[in-house]
């Protein structure tokens, strides 16, 4: 049992606070002989990095990752490969704007973890959210970049599919659009509307929630287990562990409650290669906790950040009633940057279950 | 890592198939000196037991649990109490109707785990679903009954809040109504409508999904942890591990995506006892992964069972295309019996996190 | 974390007390399609069963194991095979001689766990040692019989190599002798001497310690890991978890402290098949935590049982000083029956590490 | 399951190689509000640091540890305290002497993990032993320094009690002598003899084994568990995970095999405070897997390092037979520096079991 580790066999342990000297993680259980460079990890980190548009926090972090252990020159090719031992990663914090945090130390921001941390631990690093800062998710993305290399046949892609009440039109879905707008939005028209909408939110000092969808294609049949190592169970755990997530669903998700057995059935035929072929994917690629060869489809809901300019009623550490308004560099829609984080969590779960499956079934 | 265990410190390991001689579980990590009788466990099991109304499977299982280990007479009072060692529980299967299963062995029922199990393991006990049968959830309920005694100050209640497209009216919510209808429905009017609706579903040999809500009151502040042992993360894992669950949400859940920071904020004031008091509970009782003292509120969606009388396209183990129709004793709305199961999973998570919190913070 | 489970991926969870209705275990993580009958398990259990000679406890337990789950007919051959789900095993206790235990409940036997259990848990099943009885080791042997089938190329054998001060003569070592005497002794001459020696111990109501050696042949290169999943580390944990074990050593063990680097080096040459061949095995088959292809050799020391006829000073639960003499059915040398238990633990560790290795390195 | 983590609730994950840029670890599960400075950790590290006498490797490492996360100013006192989140520690490597390692890359040193690593992983960082270097134990000592603060009432001390065939005279035992000689030897006379003896070993380019004893005083009754979380089991695992350890024993250890039940019994009387008092400590402070309030006594044997000047037969990676002689900076008796490492592992196990006990028994 570990409070700061994720995964069973492909296992990530993170450490670090928003405004400490550095953040980092250890990736344990990675197979050896996988080619790995810091540039590959950096590429994924750059997609998550803040300050890339006016819609994300203006905090400027280079987020340059270093590999401190666990890779070495291949004895024949000389290429940097994993050695099978623990991989240490570090990112030095660079933009810890010095300021007076005294106010934040004392006042509990409503909707933040300030009060619960204090109640549990009696102390917290309140600077920039400390350990509860979304900054921790940088290490998930870094570890996820390694996890992707453990499942080379799998393609993991994520998209923002809802911003506030505004959903995308699924008929417009184009994965190529995801990189063309600052929202990871696969619907060009929705992206244009969201730009205006989010400008309004941002200028009013407000914030808004979102829904992210992560799709893994090429997942082989057989990942997961029947009862307490279900693939969907671990995906739910993975996504719910991301800051601000309030709901997770697989395939039809909550909509499945409205369907009849006839509507929800994914019928099967034989495909051209003699392999089973499904006529629909209500299940989201998982049946009885085990992947069925279809796309694995997960969605999660992100709440709006509580860092808003409207004063809200709260209390202080010493028990006084106050109004709290949170100034500073914040994301009007934290859901945007959660897209690469969700992809990383999908990669971690799939890498982990690939090892678990191989362990038991060879 | 275990495929058949749940929990970190309060840990349940289950075994058994639907049509084997028995099912059972081991509860490990339970504190000693907790009074425990089989009747207390049986009481919770009776709420889940099938065959109690025309809306659940007509399989008749007495589901009589036996305690095989882990309890002993208190040295002073003579009362049966837990000893701190592993508690073995067993339920002998009694109604394994003998019939020809040959057909089921060969044909993959769409929407069932038949194909994925076979693809992963190459063999499965197909009788009544074998290990993937909802029968396994009886042991969750039994273990959950013990877990409730580990957190005596907490009240855990569940209700069906949506059947198919029909939601309850939350203004009608009355916990006392839950025991007055066969649906665990807290809304008397909705229960009456559902009776007619589900009769229709049942008579047509169809099935329908549902949404369950579990509420835990009296949860102290401080359960959970910031990053990968979040209380909501483990609740998501717990609920998603229940058969047929496709979505889990906490508090506002997916609706949080539609809210602004202003709308979603749970403001705080000082209560009459000098303790923090919240003016709303959008968070569902958890902030930053840690309980905040409010009701912990979880909902999960159950898909309709795939056992329906309408033939559906599928394939056989040997690669032929067939139409499959599932006769037999089944639940038109499996969500109903998932209510006590959801309560049990909530109890398991809270007992587990109570021990985890005590370990670290004394 | 579980107090009653052993293993990482091939994982055994045990339950049950000496004088309760039954003892049992769950084996989790076993690969599917392994042929398995109760008779195979029974065969190993019979080697451990008490009452087979005058040198072990006269408790008569048939120790008939039942498989309650996790096996099913192979779809083609019809042979009973593992299904990959949890295997439930049970042994009903039959010879719980009814007697007055009042005295034992109150008096702490020196050298037994009576006091520590009471101090920790405040209650214990004192009948026959309850949970601390060596009866629990029957489930290790049962699980070990399954583990052996996971590593079919490995031969695991155990022997008693020292009884009290009397060591075997290693020049006489003959594995075939192990089954010819009631001591699992590989040295015919030593066995004859031990018979007289132990008769003396037994008749005087005393007891004596022993050393057991377990040898695994055919272990492939590569099991284990460099730091905290060392093969020797898990073997030490496995053997030390057996009742009454006070020491564990690998290869040269404690004698390595007396050797120079020159004496301790296992030199290597190329074998006839082009594979490395070692000129000695001081290492006991493990280098840097990883198996090197040689025999894995483990020894462990068992203390004499504290159940002796000589009165010894002790105290009671209520704090009075008393003299305690333990009558009843006991083993003058509990080390004898520890031989099959040690073999089982070796099998569990090797099966577990086989799965771990396969997970990471394919 | 993690290959690079140790502990259940107080959990350490290490990373780093001997000649990489740095080594480090994460300490997870540490309670909050424990005062902690880097100087306290450094103090323990300085005891393990190489190059302090002519009897240890001449590698010069400052071994300056940095705390990167998990501590913060106490809200009232301003003192640096743990926050309950993961503590990241790092030591930058400074004395990675640049040289040609090509030879080492190809030749398997007998008695080293070179071959087994290569066979398992297909690649290894061979510089200075890479991950298998004893350098990793610096992080154990650092984590152990934190663990000590979790059990403030416990005193943990270690000593070298045997060097090669030369044991100390236990009648001379004086803990104060341990700091007066370069061997952590509690026997002044033995230390003097060892100095000459080890000079001989060192000058001849040979090496020798040793036995270390670790004693924990002030351990409360009740740590541990009956079956698979035995305190002695976890101590055996802890000590056997240290590089070069080949045997572990508790209390009488292997000598218990030679004792009768009468000789081995630790009789009990009532102490002046009404608490149980033992008349001897053959058990080494643990009965039935649970601490009994006496000193916990563990010994472990360290083999001689295989880095010696005498050429030994071996093979190369490419399958040629060679003679290997290991030049370089090495310890003639690696057991010496294992003393603080053994203390650290004892501290880790006791801190871990303190949390485990508190979790279950409050």
JSON list of N, CA and C in Angstrom, two decimals, chain A residues 1-4 8 14-17 21 26 28 32-33 68-70 72 75 82-83 85-86 121-127 131 317, chain D residues 1-4 8 14-17 21 26 28 32-33 68-70 72 75 83 85-86 121-127 131 317:
[
{"chain": "A", "resi": 1, "resn": "UNK", "atom": "N", "xyz": [0.84, -1.21, 0.00]},
{"chain": "A", "resi": 1, "resn": "UNK", "atom": "CA", "xyz": [0.00, 0.00, 0.00]},
{"chain": "A", "resi": 1, "resn": "UNK", "atom": "C", "xyz": [0.87, 1.25, 0.00]},
{"chain": "A", "resi": 2, "resn": "UNK", "atom": "N", "xyz": [0.63, 2.09, -0.94]},
{"chain": "A", "resi": 2, "resn": "UNK", "atom": "CA", "xyz": [1.42, 3.30, -1.00]},
{"chain": "A", "resi": 2, "resn": "UNK", "atom": "C", "xyz": [0.50, 4.45, -1.38]},
{"chain": "A", "resi": 3, "resn": "UNK", "atom": "N", "xyz": [0.66, 5.58, -0.71]},
{"chain": "A", "resi": 3, "resn": "UNK", "atom": "CA", "xyz": [-0.22, 6.72, -1.00]},
{"chain": "A", "resi": 3, "resn": "UNK", "atom": "C", "xyz": [0.22, 7.50, -2.23]},
{"chain": "A", "resi": 4, "resn": "UNK", "atom": "N", "xyz": [1.42, 7.23, -2.70]},
{"chain": "A", "resi": 4, "resn": "UNK", "atom": "CA", "xyz": [1.95, 8.03, -3.79]},
{"chain": "A", "resi": 4, "resn": "UNK", "atom": "C", "xyz": [2.43, 7.19, -4.96]},
{"chain": "A", "resi": 8, "resn": "UNK", "atom": "N", "xyz": [0.22, -1.81, -10.52]},
{"chain": "A", "resi": 8, "resn": "UNK", "atom": "CA", "xyz": [0.53, -3.04, -9.82]},
{"chain": "A", "resi": 8, "resn": "UNK", "atom": "C", "xyz": [1.96, -3.50, -10.14]},
{"chain": "A", "resi": 14, "resn": "UNK", "atom": "N", "xyz": [5.33, 9.05, -7.26]},
{"chain": "A", "resi": 14, "resn": "UNK", "atom": "CA", "xyz": [5.67, 10.46, -7.48]},
{"chain": "A", "resi": 14, "resn": "UNK", "atom": "C", "xyz": [5.94, 11.19, -6.18]},
{"chain": "A", "resi": 15, "resn": "UNK", "atom": "N", "xyz": [6.67, 12.27, -6.31]},
{"chain": "A", "resi": 15, "resn": "UNK", "atom": "CA", "xyz": [6.98, 13.11, -5.15]},
{"chain": "A", "resi": 15, "resn": "UNK", "atom": "C", "xyz": [7.08, 14.56, -5.64]},
{"chain": "A", "resi": 16, "resn": "UNK", "atom": "N", "xyz": [7.00, 15.49, -4.73]},
{"chain": "A", "resi": 16, "resn": "UNK", "atom": "CA", "xyz": [7.23, 16.87, -5.08]},
{"chain": "A", "resi": 16, "resn": "UNK", "atom": "C", "xyz": [6.02, 17.78, -4.93]},
{"chain": "A", "resi": 17, "resn": "UNK", "atom": "N", "xyz": [6.31, 19.03, -4.63]},
{"chain": "A", "resi": 17, "resn": "UNK", "atom": "CA", "xyz": [5.27, 20.03, -4.48]},
{"chain": "A", "resi": 17, "resn": "UNK", "atom": "C", "xyz": [5.42, 21.13, -5.53]},
{"chain": "A", "resi": 21, "resn": "UNK", "atom": "N", "xyz": [11.71, 22.59, -4.70]},
{"chain": "A", "resi": 21, "resn": "UNK", "atom": "CA", "xyz": [12.82, 22.69, -5.67]},
{"chain": "A", "resi": 21, "resn": "UNK", "atom": "C", "xyz": [12.58, 21.87, -6.94]},
{"chain": "A", "resi": 26, "resn": "UNK", "atom": "N", "xyz": [9.51, 7.80, -9.83]},
{"chain": "A", "resi": 26, "resn": "UNK", "atom": "CA", "xyz": [10.24, 6.58, -10.12]},
{"chain": "A", "resi": 26, "resn": "UNK", "atom": "C", "xyz": [9.30, 5.64, -10.87]},
{"chain": "A", "resi": 28, "resn": "UNK", "atom": "N", "xyz": [8.84, 1.89, -11.91]},
{"chain": "A", "resi": 28, "resn": "UNK", "atom": "CA", "xyz": [9.38, 0.58, -11.54]},
{"chain": "A", "resi": 28, "resn": "UNK", "atom": "C", "xyz": [8.67, -0.51, -12.34]},
{"chain": "A", "resi": 32, "resn": "UNK", "atom": "N", "xyz": [13.13, -4.38, -19.75]},
{"chain": "A", "resi": 32, "resn": "UNK", "atom": "CA", "xyz": [14.40, -3.86, -20.25]},
{"chain": "A", "resi": 32, "resn": "UNK", "atom": "C", "xyz": [14.41, -3.81, -21.77]},
{"chain": "A", "resi": 33, "resn": "UNK", "atom": "N", "xyz": [15.43, -3.20, -22.29]},
{"chain": "A", "resi": 33, "resn": "UNK", "atom": "CA", "xyz": [15.71, -3.16, -23.74]},
{"chain": "A", "resi": 33, "resn": "UNK", "atom": "C", "xyz": [14.69, -2.36, -24.54]},
{"chain": "A", "resi": 68, "resn": "UNK", "atom": "N", "xyz": [17.40, 10.15, -14.56]},
{"chain": "A", "resi": 68, "resn": "UNK", "atom": "CA", "xyz": [18.52, 10.03, -13.62]},
{"chain": "A", "resi": 68, "resn": "UNK", "atom": "C", "xyz": [19.02, 8.59, -13.46]},
{"chain": "A", "resi": 69, "resn": "UNK", "atom": "N", "xyz": [18.22, 7.64, -13.90]},
{"chain": "A", "resi": 69, "resn": "UNK", "atom": "CA", "xyz": [18.64, 6.24, -13.73]},
{"chain": "A", "resi": 69, "resn": "UNK", "atom": "C", "xyz": [17.79, 5.33, -14.59]},
{"chain": "A", "resi": 70, "resn": "UNK", "atom": "N", "xyz": [18.23, 4.08, -14.72]},
{"chain": "A", "resi": 70, "resn": "UNK", "atom": "CA", "xyz": [17.38, 3.07, -15.36]},
{"chain": "A", "resi": 70, "resn": "UNK", "atom": "C", "xyz": [17.53, 2.95, -16.86]},
{"chain": "A", "resi": 72, "resn": "UNK", "atom": "N", "xyz": [20.58, 2.73, -20.13]},
{"chain": "A", "resi": 72, "resn": "UNK", "atom": "CA", "xyz": [22.00, 2.53, -20.38]},
{"chain": "A", "resi": 72, "resn": "UNK", "atom": "C", "xyz": [22.16, 2.16, -21.85]},
{"chain": "A", "resi": 75, "resn": "UNK", "atom": "N", "xyz": [24.25, -3.04, -25.30]},
{"chain": "A", "resi": 75, "resn": "UNK", "atom": "CA", "xyz": [25.60, -3.57, -25.49]},
{"chain": "A", "resi": 75, "resn": "UNK", "atom": "C", "xyz": [25.99, -3.73, -26.97]},
{"chain": "A", "resi": 82, "resn": "UNK", "atom": "N", "xyz": [16.12, 0.98, -21.71]},
{"chain": "A", "resi": 82, "resn": "UNK", "atom": "CA", "xyz": [15.81, 0.70, -20.31]},
{"chain": "A", "resi": 82, "resn": "UNK", "atom": "C", "xyz": [16.58, -0.54, -19.87]},
{"chain": "A", "resi": 83, "resn": "UNK", "atom": "N", "xyz": [16.95, -0.54, -18.57]},
{"chain": "A", "resi": 83, "resn": "UNK", "atom": "CA", "xyz": [17.74, -1.67, -18.05]},
{"chain": "A", "resi": 83, "resn": "UNK", "atom": "C", "xyz": [16.90, -2.62, -17.21]},
{"chain": "A", "resi": 85, "resn": "UNK", "atom": "N", "xyz": [15.70, -1.82, -14.35]},
{"chain": "A", "resi": 85, "resn": "UNK", "atom": "CA", "xyz": [15.72, -1.31, -12.97]},
{"chain": "A", "resi": 85, "resn": "UNK", "atom": "C", "xyz": [14.91, -0.02, -12.90]},
{"chain": "A", "resi": 86, "resn": "UNK", "atom": "N", "xyz": [14.83, 0.55, -11.72]},
{"chain": "A", "resi": 86, "resn": "UNK", "atom": "CA", "xyz": [13.94, 1.70, -11.54]},
{"chain": "A", "resi": 86, "resn": "UNK", "atom": "C", "xyz": [14.44, 2.93, -12.29]},
{"chain": "A", "resi": 121, "resn": "UNK", "atom": "N", "xyz": [-3.57, 16.31, 8.22]},
{"chain": "A", "resi": 121, "resn": "UNK", "atom": "CA", "xyz": [-2.13, 16.28, 8.49]},
{"chain": "A", "resi": 121, "resn": "UNK", "atom": "C", "xyz": [-1.65, 17.34, 9.50]},
{"chain": "A", "resi": 122, "resn": "UNK", "atom": "N", "xyz": [-2.45, 18.39, 9.71]},
{"chain": "A", "resi": 122, "resn": "UNK", "atom": "CA", "xyz": [-2.04, 19.42, 10.66]},
{"chain": "A", "resi": 122, "resn": "UNK", "atom": "C", "xyz": [-1.00, 20.37, 10.09]},
{"chain": "A", "resi": 123, "resn": "UNK", "atom": "N", "xyz": [-0.59, 20.16, 8.87]},
{"chain": "A", "resi": 123, "resn": "UNK", "atom": "CA", "xyz": [0.39, 21.02, 8.20]},
{"chain": "A", "resi": 123, "resn": "UNK", "atom": "C", "xyz": [0.27, 20.76, 6.71]},
{"chain": "A", "resi": 124, "resn": "UNK", "atom": "N", "xyz": [0.58, 21.78, 5.93]},
{"chain": "A", "resi": 124, "resn": "UNK", "atom": "CA", "xyz": [0.59, 21.55, 4.47]},
{"chain": "A", "resi": 124, "resn": "UNK", "atom": "C", "xyz": [1.47, 22.61, 3.82]},
{"chain": "A", "resi": 125, "resn": "UNK", "atom": "N", "xyz": [2.04, 22.25, 2.70]},
{"chain": "A", "resi": 125, "resn": "UNK", "atom": "CA", "xyz": [2.75, 23.22, 1.87]},
{"chain": "A", "resi": 125, "resn": "UNK", "atom": "C", "xyz": [1.68, 23.92, 1.05]},
{"chain": "A", "resi": 126, "resn": "UNK", "atom": "N", "xyz": [1.32, 25.12, 1.47]},
{"chain": "A", "resi": 126, "resn": "UNK", "atom": "CA", "xyz": [0.18, 25.82, 0.84]},
{"chain": "A", "resi": 126, "resn": "UNK", "atom": "C", "xyz": [0.59, 26.59, -0.41]},
{"chain": "A", "resi": 127, "resn": "UNK", "atom": "N", "xyz": [1.90, 26.67, -0.67]},
{"chain": "A", "resi": 127, "resn": "UNK", "atom": "CA", "xyz": [2.35, 27.47, -1.81]},
{"chain": "A", "resi": 127, "resn": "UNK", "atom": "C", "xyz": [1.94, 26.83, -3.13]},
{"chain": "A", "resi": 131, "resn": "UNK", "atom": "N", "xyz": [1.33, 19.85, -2.61]},
{"chain": "A", "resi": 131, "resn": "UNK", "atom": "CA", "xyz": [1.25, 18.50, -3.18]},
{"chain": "A", "resi": 131, "resn": "UNK", "atom": "C", "xyz": [-0.06, 18.32, -3.96]},
{"chain": "A", "resi": 317, "resn": "UNK", "atom": "N", "xyz": [-8.07, 29.02, 9.26]},
{"chain": "A", "resi": 317, "resn": "UNK", "atom": "CA", "xyz": [-7.48, 27.97, 10.09]},
{"chain": "A", "resi": 317, "resn": "UNK", "atom": "C", "xyz": [-7.80, 28.17, 11.56]},
{"chain": "D", "resi": 1, "resn": "UNK", "atom": "N", "xyz": [3.10, -4.83, -6.03]},
{"chain": "D", "resi": 1, "resn": "UNK", "atom": "CA", "xyz": [4.41, -5.45, -6.21]},
{"chain": "D", "resi": 1, "resn": "UNK", "atom": "C", "xyz": [5.37, -4.46, -6.85]},
{"chain": "D", "resi": 2, "resn": "UNK", "atom": "N", "xyz": [6.47, -4.27, -6.23]},
{"chain": "D", "resi": 2, "resn": "UNK", "atom": "CA", "xyz": [7.45, -3.35, -6.77]},
{"chain": "D", "resi": 2, "resn": "UNK", "atom": "C", "xyz": [8.83, -3.95, -6.56]},
{"chain": "D", "resi": 3, "resn": "UNK", "atom": "N", "xyz": [9.67, -3.87, -7.56]},
{"chain": "D", "resi": 3, "resn": "UNK", "atom": "CA", "xyz": [11.00, -4.45, -7.44]},
{"chain": "D", "resi": 3, "resn": "UNK", "atom": "C", "xyz": [11.96, -3.54, -6.71]},
{"chain": "D", "resi": 4, "resn": "UNK", "atom": "N", "xyz": [11.59, -2.29, -6.52]},
{"chain": "D", "resi": 4, "resn": "UNK", "atom": "CA", "xyz": [12.51, -1.33, -5.94]},
{"chain": "D", "resi": 4, "resn": "UNK", "atom": "C", "xyz": [11.93, -0.60, -4.75]},
{"chain": "D", "resi": 8, "resn": "UNK", "atom": "N", "xyz": [5.51, -2.02, 3.84]},
{"chain": "D", "resi": 8, "resn": "UNK", "atom": "CA", "xyz": [4.10, -2.11, 3.53]},
{"chain": "D", "resi": 8, "resn": "UNK", "atom": "C", "xyz": [3.44, -0.73, 3.59]},
{"chain": "D", "resi": 14, "resn": "UNK", "atom": "N", "xyz": [13.64, 3.11, -4.05]},
{"chain": "D", "resi": 14, "resn": "UNK", "atom": "CA", "xyz": [14.94, 3.68, -4.40]},
{"chain": "D", "resi": 14, "resn": "UNK", "atom": "C", "xyz": [15.20, 3.61, -5.90]},
{"chain": "D", "resi": 15, "resn": "UNK", "atom": "N", "xyz": [16.09, 4.48, -6.36]},
{"chain": "D", "resi": 15, "resn": "UNK", "atom": "CA", "xyz": [16.50, 4.49, -7.76]},
{"chain": "D", "resi": 15, "resn": "UNK", "atom": "C", "xyz": [17.96, 4.95, -7.82]},
{"chain": "D", "resi": 16, "resn": "UNK", "atom": "N", "xyz": [18.59, 4.67, -8.94]},
{"chain": "D", "resi": 16, "resn": "UNK", "atom": "CA", "xyz": [19.93, 5.20, -9.13]},
{"chain": "D", "resi": 16, "resn": "UNK", "atom": "C", "xyz": [21.01, 4.15, -9.23]},
{"chain": "D", "resi": 17, "resn": "UNK", "atom": "N", "xyz": [22.03, 4.46, -9.99]},
{"chain": "D", "resi": 17, "resn": "UNK", "atom": "CA", "xyz": [23.16, 3.56, -10.16]},
{"chain": "D", "resi": 17, "resn": "UNK", "atom": "C", "xyz": [24.44, 4.20, -9.62]},
{"chain": "D", "resi": 21, "resn": "UNK", "atom": "N", "xyz": [24.17, 10.00, -12.57]},
{"chain": "D", "resi": 21, "resn": "UNK", "atom": "CA", "xyz": [24.28, 11.36, -12.03]},
{"chain": "D", "resi": 21, "resn": "UNK", "atom": "C", "xyz": [23.89, 11.45, -10.55]},
{"chain": "D", "resi": 26, "resn": "UNK", "atom": "N", "xyz": [12.23, 7.70, -2.45]},
{"chain": "D", "resi": 26, "resn": "UNK", "atom": "CA", "xyz": [11.00, 8.31, -1.99]},
{"chain": "D", "resi": 26, "resn": "UNK", "atom": "C", "xyz": [10.54, 7.56, -0.76]},
{"chain": "D", "resi": 28, "resn": "UNK", "atom": "N", "xyz": [7.41, 6.99, 1.55]},
{"chain": "D", "resi": 28, "resn": "UNK", "atom": "CA", "xyz": [5.96, 7.20, 1.49]},
{"chain": "D", "resi": 28, "resn": "UNK", "atom": "C", "xyz": [5.31, 6.65, 2.76]},
{"chain": "D", "resi": 32, "resn": "UNK", "atom": "N", "xyz": [2.71, 12.76, 9.52]},
{"chain": "D", "resi": 32, "resn": "UNK", "atom": "CA", "xyz": [3.03, 14.18, 9.46]},
{"chain": "D", "resi": 32, "resn": "UNK", "atom": "C", "xyz": [3.49, 14.70, 10.82]},
{"chain": "D", "resi": 33, "resn": "UNK", "atom": "N", "xyz": [3.98, 15.92, 10.81]},
{"chain": "D", "resi": 33, "resn": "UNK", "atom": "CA", "xyz": [4.35, 16.65, 12.04]},
{"chain": "D", "resi": 33, "resn": "UNK", "atom": "C", "xyz": [5.54, 16.07, 12.77]},
{"chain": "D", "resi": 68, "resn": "UNK", "atom": "N", "xyz": [13.94, 16.92, -1.10]},
{"chain": "D", "resi": 68, "resn": "UNK", "atom": "CA", "xyz": [13.31, 17.65, -2.21]},
{"chain": "D", "resi": 68, "resn": "UNK", "atom": "C", "xyz": [11.81, 17.86, -2.02]},
{"chain": "D", "resi": 69, "resn": "UNK", "atom": "N", "xyz": [11.22, 17.16, -1.10]},
{"chain": "D", "resi": 69, "resn": "UNK", "atom": "CA", "xyz": [9.77, 17.31, -0.91]},
{"chain": "D", "resi": 69, "resn": "UNK", "atom": "C", "xyz": [9.35, 16.68, 0.40]},
{"chain": "D", "resi": 70, "resn": "UNK", "atom": "N", "xyz": [8.12, 16.97, 0.81]},
{"chain": "D", "resi": 70, "resn": "UNK", "atom": "CA", "xyz": [7.53, 16.27, 1.94]},
{"chain": "D", "resi": 70, "resn": "UNK", "atom": "C", "xyz": [7.77, 16.88, 3.30]},
{"chain": "D", "resi": 72, "resn": "UNK", "atom": "N", "xyz": [7.79, 20.78, 5.50]},
{"chain": "D", "resi": 72, "resn": "UNK", "atom": "CA", "xyz": [7.35, 22.17, 5.42]},
{"chain": "D", "resi": 72, "resn": "UNK", "atom": "C", "xyz": [7.36, 22.75, 6.82]},
{"chain": "D", "resi": 75, "resn": "UNK", "atom": "N", "xyz": [2.97, 25.18, 11.08]},
{"chain": "D", "resi": 75, "resn": "UNK", "atom": "CA", "xyz": [2.22, 26.45, 11.06]},
{"chain": "D", "resi": 75, "resn": "UNK", "atom": "C", "xyz": [2.39, 27.28, 12.34]},
{"chain": "D", "resi": 83, "resn": "UNK", "atom": "N", "xyz": [5.12, 16.45, 6.16]},
{"chain": "D", "resi": 83, "resn": "UNK", "atom": "CA", "xyz": [3.74, 16.87, 5.85]},
{"chain": "D", "resi": 83, "resn": "UNK", "atom": "C", "xyz": [2.81, 15.69, 5.62]},
{"chain": "D", "resi": 85, "resn": "UNK", "atom": "N", "xyz": [3.07, 13.73, 3.10]},
{"chain": "D", "resi": 85, "resn": "UNK", "atom": "CA", "xyz": [3.16, 13.36, 1.68]},
{"chain": "D", "resi": 85, "resn": "UNK", "atom": "C", "xyz": [4.53, 12.74, 1.41]},
{"chain": "D", "resi": 86, "resn": "UNK", "atom": "N", "xyz": [4.76, 12.36, 0.18]},
{"chain": "D", "resi": 86, "resn": "UNK", "atom": "CA", "xyz": [5.98, 11.61, -0.11]},
{"chain": "D", "resi": 86, "resn": "UNK", "atom": "C", "xyz": [7.22, 12.49, 0.02]},
{"chain": "D", "resi": 121, "resn": "UNK", "atom": "N", "xyz": [18.19, -9.34, -18.03]},
{"chain": "D", "resi": 121, "resn": "UNK", "atom": "CA", "xyz": [17.78, -8.08, -18.66]},
{"chain": "D", "resi": 121, "resn": "UNK", "atom": "C", "xyz": [18.38, -7.84, -20.04]},
{"chain": "D", "resi": 122, "resn": "UNK", "atom": "N", "xyz": [19.47, -8.53, -20.35]},
{"chain": "D", "resi": 122, "resn": "UNK", "atom": "CA", "xyz": [20.10, -8.31, -21.66]},
{"chain": "D", "resi": 122, "resn": "UNK", "atom": "C", "xyz": [20.91, -7.05, -21.73]},
{"chain": "D", "resi": 123, "resn": "UNK", "atom": "N", "xyz": [20.95, -6.28, -20.67]},
{"chain": "D", "resi": 123, "resn": "UNK", "atom": "CA", "xyz": [21.71, -5.04, -20.63]},
{"chain": "D", "resi": 123, "resn": "UNK", "atom": "C", "xyz": [21.91, -4.70, -19.16]},
{"chain": "D", "resi": 124, "resn": "UNK", "atom": "N", "xyz": [23.01, -4.02, -18.86]},
{"chain": "D", "resi": 124, "resn": "UNK", "atom": "CA", "xyz": [23.19, -3.55, -17.48]},
{"chain": "D", "resi": 124, "resn": "UNK", "atom": "C", "xyz": [24.16, -2.39, -17.48]},
{"chain": "D", "resi": 125, "resn": "UNK", "atom": "N", "xyz": [24.01, -1.53, -16.50]},
{"chain": "D", "resi": 125, "resn": "UNK", "atom": "CA", "xyz": [24.98, -0.47, -16.27]},
{"chain": "D", "resi": 125, "resn": "UNK", "atom": "C", "xyz": [26.10, -1.11, -15.47]},
{"chain": "D", "resi": 126, "resn": "UNK", "atom": "N", "xyz": [27.19, -1.42, -16.13]},
{"chain": "D", "resi": 126, "resn": "UNK", "atom": "CA", "xyz": [28.27, -2.18, -15.49]},
{"chain": "D", "resi": 126, "resn": "UNK", "atom": "C", "xyz": [29.23, -1.27, -14.73]},
{"chain": "D", "resi": 127, "resn": "UNK", "atom": "N", "xyz": [29.10, 0.04, -14.87]},
{"chain": "D", "resi": 127, "resn": "UNK", "atom": "CA", "xyz": [30.06, 0.95, -14.23]},
{"chain": "D", "resi": 127, "resn": "UNK", "atom": "C", "xyz": [29.92, 0.90, -12.71]},
{"chain": "D", "resi": 131, "resn": "UNK", "atom": "N", "xyz": [23.36, -0.76, -10.71]},
{"chain": "D", "resi": 131, "resn": "UNK", "atom": "CA", "xyz": [22.28, -0.84, -9.74]},
{"chain": "D", "resi": 131, "resn": "UNK", "atom": "C", "xyz": [22.62, -1.82, -8.62]},
{"chain": "D", "resi": 317, "resn": "UNK", "atom": "N", "xyz": [30.81, -12.23, -21.91]},
{"chain": "D", "resi": 317, "resn": "UNK", "atom": "CA", "xyz": [29.47, -12.09, -22.47]},
{"chain": "D", "resi": 317, "resn": "UNK", "atom": "C", "xyz": [29.32, -12.84, -23.78]}
]
